[in-house]
Short mmCIF file of C-alpha atoms and ligand atoms in Angstrom, two decimals:
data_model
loop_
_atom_site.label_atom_id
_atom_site.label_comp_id
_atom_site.label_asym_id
_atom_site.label_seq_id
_atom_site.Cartn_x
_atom_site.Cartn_y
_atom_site.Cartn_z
CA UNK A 27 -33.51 -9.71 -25.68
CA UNK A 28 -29.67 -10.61 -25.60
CA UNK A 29 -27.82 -9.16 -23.06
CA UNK A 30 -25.44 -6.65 -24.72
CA UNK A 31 -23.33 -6.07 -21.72
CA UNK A 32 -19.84 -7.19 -22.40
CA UNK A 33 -20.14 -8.05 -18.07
CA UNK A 34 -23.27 -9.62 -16.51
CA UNK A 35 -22.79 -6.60 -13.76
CA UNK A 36 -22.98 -6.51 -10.25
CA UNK A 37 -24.70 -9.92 -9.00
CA UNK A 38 -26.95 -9.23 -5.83
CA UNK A 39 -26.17 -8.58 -2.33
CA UNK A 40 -27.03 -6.99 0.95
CA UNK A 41 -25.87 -3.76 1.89
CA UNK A 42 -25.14 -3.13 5.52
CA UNK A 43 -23.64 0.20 6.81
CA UNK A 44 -22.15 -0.53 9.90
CA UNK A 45 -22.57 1.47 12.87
CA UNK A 46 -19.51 0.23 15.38
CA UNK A 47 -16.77 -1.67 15.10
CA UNK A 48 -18.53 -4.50 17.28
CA UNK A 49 -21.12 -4.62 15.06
CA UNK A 50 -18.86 -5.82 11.84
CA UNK A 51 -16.69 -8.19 13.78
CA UNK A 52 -20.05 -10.53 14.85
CA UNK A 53 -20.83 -10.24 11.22
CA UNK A 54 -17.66 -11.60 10.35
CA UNK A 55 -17.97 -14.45 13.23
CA UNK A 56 -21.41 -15.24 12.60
CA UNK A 57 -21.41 -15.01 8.16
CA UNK A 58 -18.03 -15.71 7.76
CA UNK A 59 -17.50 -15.71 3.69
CA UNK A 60 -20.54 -14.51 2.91
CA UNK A 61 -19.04 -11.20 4.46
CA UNK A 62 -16.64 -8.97 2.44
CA UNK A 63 -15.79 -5.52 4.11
CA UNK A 64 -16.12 -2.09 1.78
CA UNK A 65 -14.45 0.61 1.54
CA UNK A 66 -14.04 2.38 -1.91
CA UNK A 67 -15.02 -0.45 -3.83
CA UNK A 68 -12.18 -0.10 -6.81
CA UNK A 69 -11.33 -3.79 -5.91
CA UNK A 70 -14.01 -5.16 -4.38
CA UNK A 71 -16.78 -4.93 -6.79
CA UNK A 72 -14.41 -5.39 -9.49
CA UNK A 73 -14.12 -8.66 -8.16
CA UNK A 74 -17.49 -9.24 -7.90
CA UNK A 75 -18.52 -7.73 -11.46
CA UNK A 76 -16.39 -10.24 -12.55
CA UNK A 77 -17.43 -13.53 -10.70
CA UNK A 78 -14.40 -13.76 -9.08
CA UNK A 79 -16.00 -13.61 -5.60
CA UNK A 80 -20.41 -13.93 -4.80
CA UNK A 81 -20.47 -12.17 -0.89
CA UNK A 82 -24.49 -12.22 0.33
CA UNK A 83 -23.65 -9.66 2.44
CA UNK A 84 -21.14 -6.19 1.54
CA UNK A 85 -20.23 -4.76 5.10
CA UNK A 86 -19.30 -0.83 4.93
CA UNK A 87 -16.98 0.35 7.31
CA UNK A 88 -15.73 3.93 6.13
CA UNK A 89 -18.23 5.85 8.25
CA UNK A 90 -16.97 4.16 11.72
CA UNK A 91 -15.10 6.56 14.05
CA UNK A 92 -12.17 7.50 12.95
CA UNK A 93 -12.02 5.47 9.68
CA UNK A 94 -11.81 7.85 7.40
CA UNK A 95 -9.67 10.69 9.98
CA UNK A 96 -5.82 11.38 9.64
CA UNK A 97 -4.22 12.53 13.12
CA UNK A 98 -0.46 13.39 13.57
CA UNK A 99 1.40 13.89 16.60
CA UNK A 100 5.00 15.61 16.14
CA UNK A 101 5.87 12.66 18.87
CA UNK A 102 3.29 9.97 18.42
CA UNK A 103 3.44 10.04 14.25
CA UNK A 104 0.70 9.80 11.96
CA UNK A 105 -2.18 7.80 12.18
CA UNK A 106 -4.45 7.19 8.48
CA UNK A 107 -7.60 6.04 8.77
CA UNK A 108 -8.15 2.80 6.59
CA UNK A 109 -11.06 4.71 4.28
CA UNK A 110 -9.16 7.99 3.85
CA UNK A 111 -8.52 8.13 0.06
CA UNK A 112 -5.94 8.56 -1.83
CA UNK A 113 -6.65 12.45 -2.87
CA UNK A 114 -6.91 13.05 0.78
CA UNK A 115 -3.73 11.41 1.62
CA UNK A 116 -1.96 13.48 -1.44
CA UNK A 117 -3.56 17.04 -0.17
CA UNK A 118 -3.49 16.48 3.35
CA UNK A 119 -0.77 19.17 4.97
CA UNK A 120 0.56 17.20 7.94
CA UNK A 121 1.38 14.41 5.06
CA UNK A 122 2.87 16.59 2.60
CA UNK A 123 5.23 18.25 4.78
CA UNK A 124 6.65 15.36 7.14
CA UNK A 125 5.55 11.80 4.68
CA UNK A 126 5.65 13.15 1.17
CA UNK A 127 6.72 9.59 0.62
CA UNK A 128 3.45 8.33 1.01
CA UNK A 129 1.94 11.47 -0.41
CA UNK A 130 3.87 10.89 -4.11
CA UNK A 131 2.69 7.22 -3.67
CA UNK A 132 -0.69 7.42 -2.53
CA UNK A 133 -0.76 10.58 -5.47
CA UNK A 134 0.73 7.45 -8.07
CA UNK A 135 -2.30 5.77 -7.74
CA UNK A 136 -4.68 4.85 -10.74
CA UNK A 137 -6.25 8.48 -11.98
CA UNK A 138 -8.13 11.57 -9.96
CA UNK A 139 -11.40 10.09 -10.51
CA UNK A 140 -10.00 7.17 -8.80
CA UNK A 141 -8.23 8.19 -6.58
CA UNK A 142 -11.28 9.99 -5.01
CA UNK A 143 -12.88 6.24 -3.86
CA UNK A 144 -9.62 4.51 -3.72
CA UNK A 145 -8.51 4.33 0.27
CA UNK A 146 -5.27 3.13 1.87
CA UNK A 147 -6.19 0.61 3.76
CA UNK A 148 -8.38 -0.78 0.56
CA UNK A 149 -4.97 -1.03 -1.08
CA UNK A 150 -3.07 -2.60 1.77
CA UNK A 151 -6.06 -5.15 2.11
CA UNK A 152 -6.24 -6.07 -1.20
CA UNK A 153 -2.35 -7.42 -0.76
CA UNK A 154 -1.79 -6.78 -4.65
CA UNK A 155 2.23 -7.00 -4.98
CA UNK A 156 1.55 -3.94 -7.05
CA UNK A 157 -0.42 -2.06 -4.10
CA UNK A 158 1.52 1.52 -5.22
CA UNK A 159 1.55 2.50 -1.14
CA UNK A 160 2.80 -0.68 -0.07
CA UNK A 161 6.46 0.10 -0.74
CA UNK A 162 5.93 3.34 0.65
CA UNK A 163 4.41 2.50 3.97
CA UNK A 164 7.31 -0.45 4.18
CA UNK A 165 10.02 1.99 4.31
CA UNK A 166 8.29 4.34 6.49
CA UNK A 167 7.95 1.30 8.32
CA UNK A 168 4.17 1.70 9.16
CA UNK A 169 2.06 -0.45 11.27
CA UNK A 170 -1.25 -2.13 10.18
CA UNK A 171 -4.17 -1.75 12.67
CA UNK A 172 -6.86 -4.49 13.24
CA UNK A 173 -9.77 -4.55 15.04
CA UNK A 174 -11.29 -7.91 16.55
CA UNK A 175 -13.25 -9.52 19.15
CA UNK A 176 -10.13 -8.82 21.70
CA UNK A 177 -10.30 -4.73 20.53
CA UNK A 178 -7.00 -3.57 18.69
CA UNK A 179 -3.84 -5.38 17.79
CA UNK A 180 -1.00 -3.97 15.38
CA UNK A 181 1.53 -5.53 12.74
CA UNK A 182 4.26 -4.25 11.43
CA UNK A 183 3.37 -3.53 7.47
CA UNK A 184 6.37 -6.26 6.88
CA UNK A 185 4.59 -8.97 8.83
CA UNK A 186 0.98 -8.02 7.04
CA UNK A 187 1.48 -9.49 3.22
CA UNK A 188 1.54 -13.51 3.25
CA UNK A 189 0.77 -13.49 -0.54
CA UNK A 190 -0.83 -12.38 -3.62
CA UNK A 191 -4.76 -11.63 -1.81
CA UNK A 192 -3.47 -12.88 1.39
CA UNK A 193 -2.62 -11.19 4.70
CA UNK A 194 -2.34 -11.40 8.59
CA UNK A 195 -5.49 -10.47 9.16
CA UNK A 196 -7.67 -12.68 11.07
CA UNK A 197 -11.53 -13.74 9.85
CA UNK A 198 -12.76 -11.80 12.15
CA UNK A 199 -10.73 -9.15 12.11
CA UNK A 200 -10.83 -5.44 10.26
CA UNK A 201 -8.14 -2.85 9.28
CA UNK A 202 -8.93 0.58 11.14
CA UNK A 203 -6.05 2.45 10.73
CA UNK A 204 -2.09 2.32 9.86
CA UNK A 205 0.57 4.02 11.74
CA UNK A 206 4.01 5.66 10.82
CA UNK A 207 6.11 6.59 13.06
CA UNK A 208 7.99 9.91 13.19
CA UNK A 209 10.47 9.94 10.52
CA UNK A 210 14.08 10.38 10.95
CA UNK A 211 15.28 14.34 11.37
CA UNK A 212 16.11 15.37 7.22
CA UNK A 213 14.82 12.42 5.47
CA UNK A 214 13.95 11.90 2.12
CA UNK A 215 12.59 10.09 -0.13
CA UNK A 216 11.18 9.00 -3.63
CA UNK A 217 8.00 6.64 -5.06
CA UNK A 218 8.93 5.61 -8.64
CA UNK A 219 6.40 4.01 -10.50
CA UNK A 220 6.65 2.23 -14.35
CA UNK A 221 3.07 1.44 -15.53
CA UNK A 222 1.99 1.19 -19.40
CA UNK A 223 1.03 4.36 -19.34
CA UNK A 224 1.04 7.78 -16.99
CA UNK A 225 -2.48 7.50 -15.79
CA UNK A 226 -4.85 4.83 -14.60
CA UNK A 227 -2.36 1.69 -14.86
CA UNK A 228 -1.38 -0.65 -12.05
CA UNK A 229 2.86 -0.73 -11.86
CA UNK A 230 4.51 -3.05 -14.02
CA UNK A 231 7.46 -1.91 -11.13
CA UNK A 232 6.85 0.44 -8.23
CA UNK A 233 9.86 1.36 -5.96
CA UNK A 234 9.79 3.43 -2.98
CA UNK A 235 13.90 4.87 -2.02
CA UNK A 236 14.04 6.56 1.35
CA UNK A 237 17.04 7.77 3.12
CA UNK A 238 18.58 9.45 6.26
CA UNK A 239 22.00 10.49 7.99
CA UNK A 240 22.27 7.53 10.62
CA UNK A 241 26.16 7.96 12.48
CA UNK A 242 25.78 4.52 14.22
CA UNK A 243 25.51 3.18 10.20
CA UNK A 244 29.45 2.97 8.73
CA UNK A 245 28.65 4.84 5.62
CA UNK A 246 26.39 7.65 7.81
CA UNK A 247 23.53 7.03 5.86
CA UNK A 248 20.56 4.66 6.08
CA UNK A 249 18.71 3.89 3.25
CA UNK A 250 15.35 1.76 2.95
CA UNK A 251 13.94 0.06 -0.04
CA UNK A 252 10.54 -1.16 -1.12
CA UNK A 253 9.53 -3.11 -4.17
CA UNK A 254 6.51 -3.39 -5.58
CA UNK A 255 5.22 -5.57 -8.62
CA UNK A 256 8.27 -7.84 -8.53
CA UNK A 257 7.32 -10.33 -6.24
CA UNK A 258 4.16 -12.58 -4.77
CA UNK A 259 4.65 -9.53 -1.84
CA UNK A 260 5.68 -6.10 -1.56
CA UNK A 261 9.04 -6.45 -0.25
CA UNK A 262 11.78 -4.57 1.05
CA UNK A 263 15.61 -4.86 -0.48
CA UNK A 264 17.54 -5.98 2.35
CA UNK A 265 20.55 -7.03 0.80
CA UNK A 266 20.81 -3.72 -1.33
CA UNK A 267 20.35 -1.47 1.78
CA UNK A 268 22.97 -3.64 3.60
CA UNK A 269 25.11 -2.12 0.89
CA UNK A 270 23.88 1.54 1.17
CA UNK A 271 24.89 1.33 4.86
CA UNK A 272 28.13 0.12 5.20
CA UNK A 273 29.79 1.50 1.77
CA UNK A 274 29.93 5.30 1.08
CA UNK A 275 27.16 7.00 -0.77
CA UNK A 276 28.17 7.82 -4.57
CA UNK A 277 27.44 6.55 -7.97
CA UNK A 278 29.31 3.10 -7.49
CA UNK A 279 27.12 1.98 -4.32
CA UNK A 280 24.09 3.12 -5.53
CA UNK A 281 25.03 1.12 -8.68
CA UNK A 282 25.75 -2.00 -6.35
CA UNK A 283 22.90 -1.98 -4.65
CA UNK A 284 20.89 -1.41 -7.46
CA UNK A 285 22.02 -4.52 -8.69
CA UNK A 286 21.41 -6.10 -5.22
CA UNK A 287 17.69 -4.75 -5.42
CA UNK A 288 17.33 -6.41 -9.11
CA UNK A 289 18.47 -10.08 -7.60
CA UNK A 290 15.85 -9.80 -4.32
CA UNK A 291 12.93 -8.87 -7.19
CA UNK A 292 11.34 -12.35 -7.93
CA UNK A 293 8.72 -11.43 -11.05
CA UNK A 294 6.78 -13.24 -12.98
CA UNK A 295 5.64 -12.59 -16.62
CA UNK A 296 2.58 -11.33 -17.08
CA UNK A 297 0.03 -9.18 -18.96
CA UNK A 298 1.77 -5.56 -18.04
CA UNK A 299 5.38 -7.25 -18.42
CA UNK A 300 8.33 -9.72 -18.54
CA UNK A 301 9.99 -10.96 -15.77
CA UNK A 302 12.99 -10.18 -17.36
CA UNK A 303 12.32 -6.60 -18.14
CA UNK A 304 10.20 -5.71 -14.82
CA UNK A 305 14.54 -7.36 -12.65
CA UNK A 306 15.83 -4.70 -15.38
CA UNK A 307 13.05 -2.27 -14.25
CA UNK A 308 14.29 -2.62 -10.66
CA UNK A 309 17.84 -2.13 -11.13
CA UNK A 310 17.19 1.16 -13.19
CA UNK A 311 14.32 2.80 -10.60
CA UNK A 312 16.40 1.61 -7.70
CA UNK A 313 19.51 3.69 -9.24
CA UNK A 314 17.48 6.39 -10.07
CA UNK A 315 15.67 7.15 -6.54
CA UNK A 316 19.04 6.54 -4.56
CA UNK A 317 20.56 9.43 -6.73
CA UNK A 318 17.15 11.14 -5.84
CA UNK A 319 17.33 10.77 -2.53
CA UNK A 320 20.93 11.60 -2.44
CA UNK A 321 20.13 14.73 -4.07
CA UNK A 322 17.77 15.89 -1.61
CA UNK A 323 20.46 14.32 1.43
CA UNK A 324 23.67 15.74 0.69
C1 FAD B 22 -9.21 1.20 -13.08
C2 FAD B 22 -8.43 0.86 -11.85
C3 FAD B 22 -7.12 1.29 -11.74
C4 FAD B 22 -6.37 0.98 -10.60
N1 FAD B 22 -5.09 1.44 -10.52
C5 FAD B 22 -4.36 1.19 -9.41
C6 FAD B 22 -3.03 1.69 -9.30
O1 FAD B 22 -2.52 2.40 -10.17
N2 FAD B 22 -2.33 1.38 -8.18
C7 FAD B 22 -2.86 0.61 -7.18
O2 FAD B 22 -2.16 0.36 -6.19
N3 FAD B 22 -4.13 0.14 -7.25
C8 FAD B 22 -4.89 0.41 -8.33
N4 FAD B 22 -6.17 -0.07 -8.42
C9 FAD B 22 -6.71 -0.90 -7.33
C10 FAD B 22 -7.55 -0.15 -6.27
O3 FAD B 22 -8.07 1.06 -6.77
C11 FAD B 22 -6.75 0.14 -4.99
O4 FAD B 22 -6.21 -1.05 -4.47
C12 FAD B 22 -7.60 0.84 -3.92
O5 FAD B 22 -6.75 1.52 -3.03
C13 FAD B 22 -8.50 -0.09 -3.13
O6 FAD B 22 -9.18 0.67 -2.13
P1 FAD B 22 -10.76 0.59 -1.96
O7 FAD B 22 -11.12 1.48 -0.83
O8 FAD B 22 -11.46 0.84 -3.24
O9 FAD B 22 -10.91 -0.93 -1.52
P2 FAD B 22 -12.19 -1.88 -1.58
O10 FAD B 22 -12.44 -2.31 -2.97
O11 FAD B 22 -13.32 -1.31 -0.82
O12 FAD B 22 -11.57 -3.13 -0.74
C14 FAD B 22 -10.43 -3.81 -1.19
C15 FAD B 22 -10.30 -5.16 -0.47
O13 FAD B 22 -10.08 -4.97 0.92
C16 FAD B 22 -11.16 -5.52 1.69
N5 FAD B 22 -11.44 -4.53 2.73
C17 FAD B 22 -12.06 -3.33 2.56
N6 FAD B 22 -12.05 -2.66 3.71
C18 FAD B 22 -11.41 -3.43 4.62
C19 FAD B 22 -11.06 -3.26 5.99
N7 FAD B 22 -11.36 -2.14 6.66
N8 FAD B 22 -10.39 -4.25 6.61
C20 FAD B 22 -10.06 -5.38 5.94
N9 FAD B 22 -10.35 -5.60 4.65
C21 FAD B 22 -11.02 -4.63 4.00
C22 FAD B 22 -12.31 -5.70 0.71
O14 FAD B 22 -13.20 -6.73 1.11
C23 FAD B 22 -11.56 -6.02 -0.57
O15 FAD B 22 -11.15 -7.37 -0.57
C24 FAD B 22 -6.95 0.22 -9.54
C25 FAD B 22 -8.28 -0.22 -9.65
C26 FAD B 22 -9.02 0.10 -10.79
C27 FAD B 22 -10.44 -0.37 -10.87
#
């Protein structure tokens, strides 16, 4: 009988729930690429469906300690489990009221159904430029936690993305966690995201605006911007915050730094876009979440 399936499906593979943290990092010494860690699966067998990558062996790692826990601390911060999802992140209280940043972004993501597997530290891992909380957890300036044969080590979420697929994270290595740390007293911020359509689509441009009073800053204002979708990374807009700090807040800064956000954005063209319309894209969202933001600031 011909096979009527547009996709030949999931090849084989060996499931192994692991128990500690120990336990996954000799897997990862001893099999190497034959390894590839799970969390929600909405990338992973994607990939695999597709023949894009043949692991023997599919490691789980939600159900370790903590993984899938979110603790905050009105001094330490918050700390997300890699394998809490997406829904969680969007419901959870503690998030809502002090990071409804990364609430609105991790709530941007794909649809409910979706969002119910989907994890953060799936979407960090994957290192897609268009990861929607990677712009988010860049201006919240969160830290990436790995676990490896030397216990835990932490990167700054700037330091993590090395490419498209590629990060800082060593073979042997796992994400457990990522940390934010407490955010500035009254700040605000916004996670605006242009996909094809309102559900279900990755960004053809996601950016993430947040802002705070700051009086060592010669405008009194901080602001922090992260792109997503525009570049081989998630990146922030250095030059276009530059602006927002050291020129007064109002319609002709934001309008400048827009601008300065559209010239850091490197796209390509591709399936969801032009590289010419996503730089547009970038200099219209930008504007948009700084008046946001200012809203909510002054
Ligand atoms: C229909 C559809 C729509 C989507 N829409 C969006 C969207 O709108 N926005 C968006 O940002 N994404 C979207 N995605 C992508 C995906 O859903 C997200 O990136 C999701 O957050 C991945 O999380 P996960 O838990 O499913 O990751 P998994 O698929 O389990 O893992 C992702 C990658 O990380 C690795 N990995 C898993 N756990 C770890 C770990 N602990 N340490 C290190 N590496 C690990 C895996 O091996 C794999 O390479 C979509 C996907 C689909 C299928």
């Amino acid at each position: 009988m011909s096979n009527v399936l547009a996709r030949p499906g999931l090849p084989r593979f060996d499931y192994v729930r692991a128990g500690a943290a120990e336990e996954v990092v000799r897997l990862l010494q001893e099999r190497g690429e034959a390894v590839r860690l799970f969390m929600g699966g909405t990338d992973l067998f994607v990939r695999m469906r597709d023949g894009v990558i043949r692991p023997q062996v599919v490691v789980d790692v939600k159900y370790l300690p903590g993984m899938r826990e979110v603790v905050y601390d009105e001094q330490a911060g918050l700390t997300v489990g890699a394998a809490v999802t997406m829904n969680q992140i969007a419901r959870h209280p503690a998030i809502v009221a002090h990071y409804p940043l990364l609430a609105e972004a991790a709530n941007s993501v794909a649809s409910y159904q979706l969002r119910n597997r989907a994890t953060l530290g799936g979407n960090l891992c994957n290192a897609s430029p268009a990861a929607d909380t990677a712009p988010a957890t860049l201006v919240l300036e969160g830290r990436i936690v790995l676990y490896g044969p030397n216990g835990e080590r932490e990167v700054p979420v700037g330091e993590f993305f090395l490419g498209p697929g590629k990060t800082a994270r060593q073979p042997d290595e796992f994400v457990v966690a990522v940390r934010y740390p407490v955010p500035p007293a009254g700040a605000a911020g916004r996670y605006l995201k242009l996909g094809r359509n309102k559900v279900g689509d990755l960004s053809i441009v996601g950016v993430a605006v947040f802002g705070f009073s700051d009086e060592t800053a010669p405008s009194g204002y901080r602001f922090r911007i992260g792109l997503a979708s525009v570049a081989p990374v998630p990146l922030r807009a250095r030059a276009a915050e530059e602006v927002l700090a050291n020129e007064p807040p109002g319609e002709a800064t934001f309008a400048l730094a827009a601008e300065k956000a559209m010239e850091e954005a490197s796209p390509i063209d591709d399936v969801r876009a032009s590289a010419a319309y996503r730089k547009a894209m970038v200099r219209a969202l930008t504007l948009r979440g700084l008046r946001a933001v200012w809203e909510q600031l002054a």
